[in-house]
Coordinates of C-alpha atoms in Angstrom, one line a residue:
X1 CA 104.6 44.4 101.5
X2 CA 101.9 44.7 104.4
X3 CA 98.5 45.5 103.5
X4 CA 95.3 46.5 105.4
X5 CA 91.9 46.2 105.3
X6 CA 89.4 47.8 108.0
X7 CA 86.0 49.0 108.6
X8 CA 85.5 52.8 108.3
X9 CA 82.2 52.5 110.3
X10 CA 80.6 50.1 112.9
X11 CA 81.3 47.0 111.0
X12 CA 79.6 45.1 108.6
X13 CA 81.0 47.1 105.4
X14 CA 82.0 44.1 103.7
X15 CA 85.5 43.7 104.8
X16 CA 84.8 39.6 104.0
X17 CA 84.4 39.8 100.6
X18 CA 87.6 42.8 100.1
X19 CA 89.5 40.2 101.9
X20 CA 88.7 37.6 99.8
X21 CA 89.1 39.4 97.0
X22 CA 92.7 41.0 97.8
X23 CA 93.6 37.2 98.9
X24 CA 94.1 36.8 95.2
X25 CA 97.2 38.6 95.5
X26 CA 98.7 37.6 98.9
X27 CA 100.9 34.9 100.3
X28 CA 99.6 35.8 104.1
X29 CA 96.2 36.9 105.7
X30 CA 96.3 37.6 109.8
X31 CA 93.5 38.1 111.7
X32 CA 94.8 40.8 114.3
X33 CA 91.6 41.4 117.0
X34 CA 88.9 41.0 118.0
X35 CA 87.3 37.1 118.4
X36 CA 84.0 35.4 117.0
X37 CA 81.6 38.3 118.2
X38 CA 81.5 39.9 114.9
X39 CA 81.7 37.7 111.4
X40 CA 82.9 38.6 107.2
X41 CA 80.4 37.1 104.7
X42 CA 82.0 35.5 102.2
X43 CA 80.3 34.4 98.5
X44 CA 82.5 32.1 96.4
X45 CA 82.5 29.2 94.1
X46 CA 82.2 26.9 97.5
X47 CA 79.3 28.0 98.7
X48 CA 77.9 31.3 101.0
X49 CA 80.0 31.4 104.5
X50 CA 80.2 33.6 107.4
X51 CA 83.6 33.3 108.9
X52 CA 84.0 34.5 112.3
X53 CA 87.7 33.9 113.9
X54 CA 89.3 32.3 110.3
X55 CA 90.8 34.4 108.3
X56 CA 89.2 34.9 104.9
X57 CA 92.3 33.8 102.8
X58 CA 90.9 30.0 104.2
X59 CA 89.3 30.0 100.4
X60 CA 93.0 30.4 99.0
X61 CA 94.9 27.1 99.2
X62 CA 98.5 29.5 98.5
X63 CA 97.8 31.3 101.6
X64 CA 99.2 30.9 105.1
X65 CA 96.1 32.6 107.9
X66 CA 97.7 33.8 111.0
X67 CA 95.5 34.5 114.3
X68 CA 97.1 36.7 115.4
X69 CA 98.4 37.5 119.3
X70 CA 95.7 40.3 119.5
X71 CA 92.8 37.7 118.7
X72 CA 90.9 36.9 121.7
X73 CA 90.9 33.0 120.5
X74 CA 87.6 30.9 121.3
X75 CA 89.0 27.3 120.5
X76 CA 85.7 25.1 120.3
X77 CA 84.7 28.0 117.9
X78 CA 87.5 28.0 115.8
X79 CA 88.1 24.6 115.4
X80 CA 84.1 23.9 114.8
X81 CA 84.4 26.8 112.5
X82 CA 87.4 24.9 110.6
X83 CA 85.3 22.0 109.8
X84 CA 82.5 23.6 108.6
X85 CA 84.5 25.1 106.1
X86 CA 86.3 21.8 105.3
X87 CA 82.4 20.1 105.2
X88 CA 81.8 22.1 102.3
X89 CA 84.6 21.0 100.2
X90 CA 86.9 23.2 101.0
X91 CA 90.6 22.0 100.4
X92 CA 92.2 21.8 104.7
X93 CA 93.5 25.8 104.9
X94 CA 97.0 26.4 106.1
X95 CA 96.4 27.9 109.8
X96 CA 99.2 29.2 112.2
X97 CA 97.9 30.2 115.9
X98 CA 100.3 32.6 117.8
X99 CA 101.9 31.1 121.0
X100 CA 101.1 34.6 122.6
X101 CA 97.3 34.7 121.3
X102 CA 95.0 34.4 124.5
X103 CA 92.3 32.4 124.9
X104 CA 88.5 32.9 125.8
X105 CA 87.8 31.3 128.7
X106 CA 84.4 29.7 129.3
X107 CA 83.6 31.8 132.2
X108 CA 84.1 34.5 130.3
X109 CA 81.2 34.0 128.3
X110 CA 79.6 33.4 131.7
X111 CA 80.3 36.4 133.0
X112 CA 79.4 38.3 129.2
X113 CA 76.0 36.7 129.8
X114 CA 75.4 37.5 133.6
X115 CA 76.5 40.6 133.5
X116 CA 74.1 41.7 130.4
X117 CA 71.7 40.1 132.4
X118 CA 71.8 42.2 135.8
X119 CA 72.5 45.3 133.6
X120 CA 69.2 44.9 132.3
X121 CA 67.9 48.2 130.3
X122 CA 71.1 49.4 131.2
X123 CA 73.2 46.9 129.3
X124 CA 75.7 47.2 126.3
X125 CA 74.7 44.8 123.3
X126 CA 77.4 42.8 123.9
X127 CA 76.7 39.6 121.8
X128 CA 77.6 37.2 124.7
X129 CA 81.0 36.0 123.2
X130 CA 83.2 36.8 126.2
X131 CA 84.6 39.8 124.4
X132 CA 84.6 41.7 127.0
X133 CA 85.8 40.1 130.2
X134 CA 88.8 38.3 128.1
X135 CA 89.8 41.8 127.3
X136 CA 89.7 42.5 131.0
X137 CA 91.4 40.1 131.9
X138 CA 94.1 40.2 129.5
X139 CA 94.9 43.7 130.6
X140 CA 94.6 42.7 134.4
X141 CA 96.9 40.2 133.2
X142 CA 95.0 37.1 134.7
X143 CA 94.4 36.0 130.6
X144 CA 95.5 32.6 129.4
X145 CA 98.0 32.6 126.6
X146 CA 98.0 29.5 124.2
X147 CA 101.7 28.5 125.1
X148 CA 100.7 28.3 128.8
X149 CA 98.5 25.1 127.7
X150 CA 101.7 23.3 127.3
X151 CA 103.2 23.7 130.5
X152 CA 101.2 21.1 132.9
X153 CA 102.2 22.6 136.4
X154 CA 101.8 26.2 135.2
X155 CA 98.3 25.6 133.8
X156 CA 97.3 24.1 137.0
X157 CA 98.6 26.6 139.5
X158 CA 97.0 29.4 137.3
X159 CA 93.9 28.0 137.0
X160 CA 93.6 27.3 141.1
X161 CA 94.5 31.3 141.7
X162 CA 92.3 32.8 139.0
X163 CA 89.4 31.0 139.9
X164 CA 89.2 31.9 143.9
X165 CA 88.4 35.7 142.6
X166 CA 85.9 34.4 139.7
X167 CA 84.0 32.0 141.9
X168 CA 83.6 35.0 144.6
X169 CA 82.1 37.0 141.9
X170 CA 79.9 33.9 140.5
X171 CA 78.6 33.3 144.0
X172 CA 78.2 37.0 145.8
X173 CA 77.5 39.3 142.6
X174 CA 76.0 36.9 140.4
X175 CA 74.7 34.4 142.7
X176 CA 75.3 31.5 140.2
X177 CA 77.5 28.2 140.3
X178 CA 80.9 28.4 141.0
X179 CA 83.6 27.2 138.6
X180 CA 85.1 23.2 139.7
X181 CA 88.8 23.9 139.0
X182 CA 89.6 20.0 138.1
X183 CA 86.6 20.4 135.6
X184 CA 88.5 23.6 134.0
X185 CA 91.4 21.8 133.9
X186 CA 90.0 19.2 131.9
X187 CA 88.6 21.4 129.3
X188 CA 91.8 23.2 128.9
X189 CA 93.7 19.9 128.1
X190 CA 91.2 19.3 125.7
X191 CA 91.6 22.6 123.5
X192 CA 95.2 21.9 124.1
X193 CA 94.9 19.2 121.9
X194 CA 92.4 20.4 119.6
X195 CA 95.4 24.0 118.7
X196 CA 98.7 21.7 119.4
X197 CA 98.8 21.3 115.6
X198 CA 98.7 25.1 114.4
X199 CA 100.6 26.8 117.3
X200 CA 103.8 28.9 116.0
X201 CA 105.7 32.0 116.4
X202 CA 103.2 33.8 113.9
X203 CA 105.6 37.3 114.3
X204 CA 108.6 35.0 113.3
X205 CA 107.2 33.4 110.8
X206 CA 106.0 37.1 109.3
X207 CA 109.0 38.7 109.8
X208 CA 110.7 36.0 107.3
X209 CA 107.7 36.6 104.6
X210 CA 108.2 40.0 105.1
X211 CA 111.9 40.2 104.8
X212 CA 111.2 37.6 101.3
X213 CA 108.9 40.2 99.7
X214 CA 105.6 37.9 100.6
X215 CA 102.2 40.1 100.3
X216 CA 100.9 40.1 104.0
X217 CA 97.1 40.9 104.5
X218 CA 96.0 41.6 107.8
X219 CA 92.1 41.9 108.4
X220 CA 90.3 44.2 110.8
X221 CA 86.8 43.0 112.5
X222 CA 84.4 45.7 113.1
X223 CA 85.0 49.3 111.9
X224 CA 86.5 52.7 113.7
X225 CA 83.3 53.2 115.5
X226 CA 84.0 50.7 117.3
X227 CA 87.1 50.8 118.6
X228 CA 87.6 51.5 122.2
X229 CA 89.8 55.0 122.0
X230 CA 88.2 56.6 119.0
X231 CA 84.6 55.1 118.5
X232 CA 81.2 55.6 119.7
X233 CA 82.4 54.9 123.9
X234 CA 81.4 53.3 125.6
X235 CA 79.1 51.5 123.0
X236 CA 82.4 50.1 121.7
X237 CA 84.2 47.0 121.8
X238 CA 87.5 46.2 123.7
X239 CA 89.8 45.8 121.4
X240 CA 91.3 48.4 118.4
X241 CA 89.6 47.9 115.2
X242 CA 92.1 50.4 113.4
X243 CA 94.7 49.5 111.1
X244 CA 97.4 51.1 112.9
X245 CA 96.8 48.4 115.9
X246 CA 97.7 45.9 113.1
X247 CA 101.3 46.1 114.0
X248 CA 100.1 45.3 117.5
X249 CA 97.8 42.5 116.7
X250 CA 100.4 40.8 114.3
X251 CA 103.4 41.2 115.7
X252 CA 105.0 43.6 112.8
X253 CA 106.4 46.6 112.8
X254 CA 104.2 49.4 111.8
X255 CA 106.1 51.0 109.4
X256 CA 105.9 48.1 107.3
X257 CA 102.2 48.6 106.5
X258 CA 102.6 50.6 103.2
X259 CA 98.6 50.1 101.8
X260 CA 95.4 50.6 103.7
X261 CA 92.1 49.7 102.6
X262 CA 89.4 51.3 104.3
X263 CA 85.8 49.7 103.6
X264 CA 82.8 51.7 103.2
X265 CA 79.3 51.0 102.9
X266 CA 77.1 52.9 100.2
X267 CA 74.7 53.2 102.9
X268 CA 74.7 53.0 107.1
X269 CA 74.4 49.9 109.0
X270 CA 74.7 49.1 112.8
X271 CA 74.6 46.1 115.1
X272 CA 74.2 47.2 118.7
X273 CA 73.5 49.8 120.9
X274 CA 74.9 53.1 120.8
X275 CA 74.7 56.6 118.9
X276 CA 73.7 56.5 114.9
X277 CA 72.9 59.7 113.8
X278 CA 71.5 58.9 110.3
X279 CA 69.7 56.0 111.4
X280 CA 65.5 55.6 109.7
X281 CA 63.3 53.9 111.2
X282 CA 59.5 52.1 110.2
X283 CA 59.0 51.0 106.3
X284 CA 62.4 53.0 105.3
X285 CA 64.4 50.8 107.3
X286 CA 62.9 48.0 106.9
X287 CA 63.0 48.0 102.9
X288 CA 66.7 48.8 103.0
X289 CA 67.4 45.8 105.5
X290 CA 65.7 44.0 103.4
X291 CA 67.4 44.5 100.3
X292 CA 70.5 45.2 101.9
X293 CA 73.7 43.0 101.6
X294 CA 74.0 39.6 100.7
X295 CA 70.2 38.5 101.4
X296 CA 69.1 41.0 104.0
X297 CA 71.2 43.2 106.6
X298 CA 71.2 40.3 110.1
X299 CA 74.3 40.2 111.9
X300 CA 76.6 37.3 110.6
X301 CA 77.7 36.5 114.3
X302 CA 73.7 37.4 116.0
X303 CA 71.6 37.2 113.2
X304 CA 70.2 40.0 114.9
X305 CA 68.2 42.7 112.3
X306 CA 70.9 45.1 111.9
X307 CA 70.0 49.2 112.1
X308 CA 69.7 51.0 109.1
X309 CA 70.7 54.4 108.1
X310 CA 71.6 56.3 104.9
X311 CA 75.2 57.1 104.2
X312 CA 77.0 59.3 106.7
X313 CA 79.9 62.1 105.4
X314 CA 80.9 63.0 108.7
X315 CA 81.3 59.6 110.1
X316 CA 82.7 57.8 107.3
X317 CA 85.2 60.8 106.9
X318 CA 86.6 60.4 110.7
X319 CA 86.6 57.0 109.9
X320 CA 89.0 57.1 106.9
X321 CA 91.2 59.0 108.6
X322 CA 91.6 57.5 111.7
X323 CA 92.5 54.5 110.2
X324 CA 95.0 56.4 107.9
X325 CA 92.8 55.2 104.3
X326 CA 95.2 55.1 101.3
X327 CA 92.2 53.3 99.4
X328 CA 88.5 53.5 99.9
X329 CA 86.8 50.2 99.3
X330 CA 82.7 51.6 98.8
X331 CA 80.4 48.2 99.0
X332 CA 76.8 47.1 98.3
X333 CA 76.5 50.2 96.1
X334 CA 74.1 47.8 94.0
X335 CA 71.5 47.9 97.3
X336 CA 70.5 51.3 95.8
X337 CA 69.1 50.9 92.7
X338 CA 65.3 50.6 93.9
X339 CA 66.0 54.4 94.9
X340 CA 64.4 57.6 92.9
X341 CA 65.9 59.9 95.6
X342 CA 69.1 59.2 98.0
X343 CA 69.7 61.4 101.0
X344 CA 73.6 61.3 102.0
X345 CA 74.0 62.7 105.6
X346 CA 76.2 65.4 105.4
X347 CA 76.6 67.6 108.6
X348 CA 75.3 67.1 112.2
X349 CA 73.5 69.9 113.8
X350 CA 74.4 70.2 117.5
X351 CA 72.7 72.7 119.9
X352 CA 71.7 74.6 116.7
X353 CA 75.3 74.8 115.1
X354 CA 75.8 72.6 112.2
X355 CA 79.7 70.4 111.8
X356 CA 81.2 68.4 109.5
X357 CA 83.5 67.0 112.3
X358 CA 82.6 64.3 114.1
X359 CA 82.0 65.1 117.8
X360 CA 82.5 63.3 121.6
X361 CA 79.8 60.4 122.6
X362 CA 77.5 63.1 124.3
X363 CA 77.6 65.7 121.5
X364 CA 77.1 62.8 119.1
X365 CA 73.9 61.6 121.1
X366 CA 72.5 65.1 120.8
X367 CA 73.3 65.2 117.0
X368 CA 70.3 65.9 114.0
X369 CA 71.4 65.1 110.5
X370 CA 71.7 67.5 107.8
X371 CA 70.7 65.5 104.8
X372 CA 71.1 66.8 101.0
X373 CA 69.5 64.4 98.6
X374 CA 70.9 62.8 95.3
X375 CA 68.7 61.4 93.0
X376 CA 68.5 58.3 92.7
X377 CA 69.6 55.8 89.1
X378 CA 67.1 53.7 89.5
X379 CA 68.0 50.4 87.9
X380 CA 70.6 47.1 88.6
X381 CA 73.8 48.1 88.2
X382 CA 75.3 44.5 88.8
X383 CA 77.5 42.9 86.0
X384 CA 78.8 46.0 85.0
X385 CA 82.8 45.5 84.8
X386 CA 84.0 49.1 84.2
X387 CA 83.2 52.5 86.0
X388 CA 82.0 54.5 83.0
X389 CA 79.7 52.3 81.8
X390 CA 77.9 53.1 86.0
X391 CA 75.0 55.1 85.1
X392 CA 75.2 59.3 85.1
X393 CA 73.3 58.6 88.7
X394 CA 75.4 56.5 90.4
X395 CA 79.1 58.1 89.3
X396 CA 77.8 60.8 90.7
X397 CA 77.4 59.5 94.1
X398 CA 80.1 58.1 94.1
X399 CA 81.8 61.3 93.3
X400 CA 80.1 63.5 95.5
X401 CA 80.9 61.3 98.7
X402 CA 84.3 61.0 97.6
X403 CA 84.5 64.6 97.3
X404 CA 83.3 65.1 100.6
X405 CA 84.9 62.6 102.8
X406 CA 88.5 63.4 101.3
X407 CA 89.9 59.6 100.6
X408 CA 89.9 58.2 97.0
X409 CA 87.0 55.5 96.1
X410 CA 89.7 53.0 94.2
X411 CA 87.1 50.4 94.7
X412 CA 83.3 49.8 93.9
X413 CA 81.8 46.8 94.6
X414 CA 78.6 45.8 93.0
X415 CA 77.5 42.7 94.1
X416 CA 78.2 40.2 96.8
X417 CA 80.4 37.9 94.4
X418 CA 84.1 38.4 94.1
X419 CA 84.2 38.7 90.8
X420 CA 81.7 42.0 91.2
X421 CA 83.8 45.0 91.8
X422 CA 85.2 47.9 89.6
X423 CA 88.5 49.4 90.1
X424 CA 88.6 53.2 89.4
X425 CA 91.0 56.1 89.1
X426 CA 90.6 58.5 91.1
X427 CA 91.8 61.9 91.2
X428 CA 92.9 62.1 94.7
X429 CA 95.1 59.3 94.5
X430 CA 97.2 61.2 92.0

């Protein structure tokens, strides 16, 4: 059976911990997009660790991790990544690379950085990662696969011929160093080494564990704002963060995914430009980032304060069903409990007309949120193990945002552990 789990929002829901969690049940996790822009925190008996191109069934000694062919693979990263995990007395994880998974380049975190740079005011967030000129290249179809690293004259012919269009642009757009081909070449032979041990046919190897009755687990980064057709464009990144691109990113087919696990934070949070209509701002913000996930809301890639903004109906709702939820994963609902009052965004007025659908980019930049407050339960909910025992307060938060985003909250997670979350019946599931 192939399951999913993916971000209903702009990231940072707490897909890490989900993961982790569902781990406990797979035989497979695959990492399907995206590369080490974006990161999962993960709490467990090892230690506090924010994984960033590893899959988070690493913790699971059972469990093969897949990067999948979709991954835009940064190999320095990974393999550094791989050790620090290992440092902290972590047993060596089983890893399989695709052969078809392509590689950041280093110019392309060059050109992430130079181009951010004579953007200026103008520019996108981008967290410097290469993201998106490896996507560009990928689809221009001068990328780098991982199986081209083993074929010697290939490599070098390939390198010679992309680089006389990348040094024109260092030089003439840029005005920066131009790339030494030889020097290239050398680095390449050297992550040729450092992946020669983990490089399969991943979509081989999961078609068997498929066909065996194995539990697959593939892992989104990032949520549906994000995504490049349906999210918040051009404030987006550049490759599909839904579920349905899982087939894509894995090499499976998509009617195999029977479960999908959308994750949902009690409460808005951003990284990056772009529109947020329930976004606060001043003291508000700042006492929510501070209490806020695992030890404050910072990017786990960037470290960059994240944005803040009370929970959002319309987006969360768009978001659940563009990634086709079956199950609603709702995280850091303990975050709350300082709270008398919650307001829950539940409509966006645009040009005096208030929707509960979620709009184009330049509608959504002209949006005002309708709020109706909740009040608040005021107290620590963590520890609790079952969902009646959730204060009044809380249930019926839950309960009202499940009512009005239409997917069934299966899944409440009250603290950053893995132990901390609360399965539920719900009454749209039946």
């Amino acid at each position: 059976m192939v399951k999913a789990v993916v971000g209903a929002n702009w990231g940072d829901e707490g897909k890490g911990k989900i993961t982790d969690m569902m781990a406990d049940q797979a035989d497979v996790v695959v990492r399907f997009q995206g590369g080490a822009n974006a990161g999962h925190t993960i709490v467990n008996k090892y230690g506090k660790f924010a994984l960033h191109t590893l899959p988070s069934g690493v913790f699971h000694q059972n469990i093969t991790n897949i990067i999948g062919n979709g991954v835009a693979l940064n190999i320095p990263v990974l393999i550094g990544e791989l050790k620090a995990v290992t440092d902290q007395n972590v047993p060596t994880p089983n890893l399989l690379i695709s052969d078809r998974c392509q590689i950041v380049m280093p110019y392309h975190i060059l050109f992430d950085q130079y181009e951010e740079e004579r953007l200026g005011g103008k520019s996108f967030g981008s967290t410097k990662s290469g993201i998106a000129p490896f996507y560009s290249d990928k689809y221009a179809k001068i990328g780098f696969q991982v199986n081209e690293l083993f074929d010697e004259e290939l490599l070098k012919e390939k390198v010679e011929r992309v680089l006389v269009t990348k040094n024109i642009l260092l030089k003439e757009l840029y005005h920066k160093p131009e790339i030494d081909p030889t020097e290239l070449l050398e680095t390449l032979h050297e992550w040729r080494d450092m992946v020669k041990p983990y490089v399969a046919d991943t979509a081989l190897f999961l078609e068997k564990a498929n066909k065996e009755g194995k539990t697959i687990l593939l892992e989104g980064q990032l949520g549906t704002m994000k995504d490049p057709d349906h999210g918040i464009y051009p404030m987006v990144t550049s490759s599909s963060t839904l579920a349905a691109y899982g087939a894509i990113g894995a090499g499976i087919a998509p009617y195999e995914i029977k479960q999908i696990v959308v994750v949902n934070k009690a409460y808005s949070s951003a990284v990056g430009a772009g529109a947020f209509t329930s976004e606060i701002f001043g003291e508000e913000a700042d006492e929510l980032r501070r209490r806020g996930g695992d030890g404050g809301e910072y990017g786990a890639t960037t470290g960059r304060p994240r944005r803040m903004g009370w929970y959002d109906c319309v987006a969360s709702k768009y978001g659940c069903r563009l990634q086709g939820a079956t199950d609603v994963a709702f995280t850091v609902l303990d975050v709350l409990g300082y709270l008398e009052e919650i307001p829950v965004c539940v409509g966006y007025e645009i040009n005096g007309e208030v929707t509960k659908d979620f709009p184009v980019t330049h509608l959504l930049e002209k949006a005002k949120p309708v709020y109706e407050t909740l009040p608040g339960w005021n107290c620590d909910i963590r520890g609790i193990k079952k969902y009646e025992d959730l204060p009044e307060n809380c249930r019926k938060y839950i309960e009202f945002i499940e009512k009005e985003i239409g997917y069934p909250i299966t899944m409440v997670s009250n603290g950053p552990a893995r132990e901390d979350i609360i399965y539920r019946e719900s009454a749209l599931s039946k």
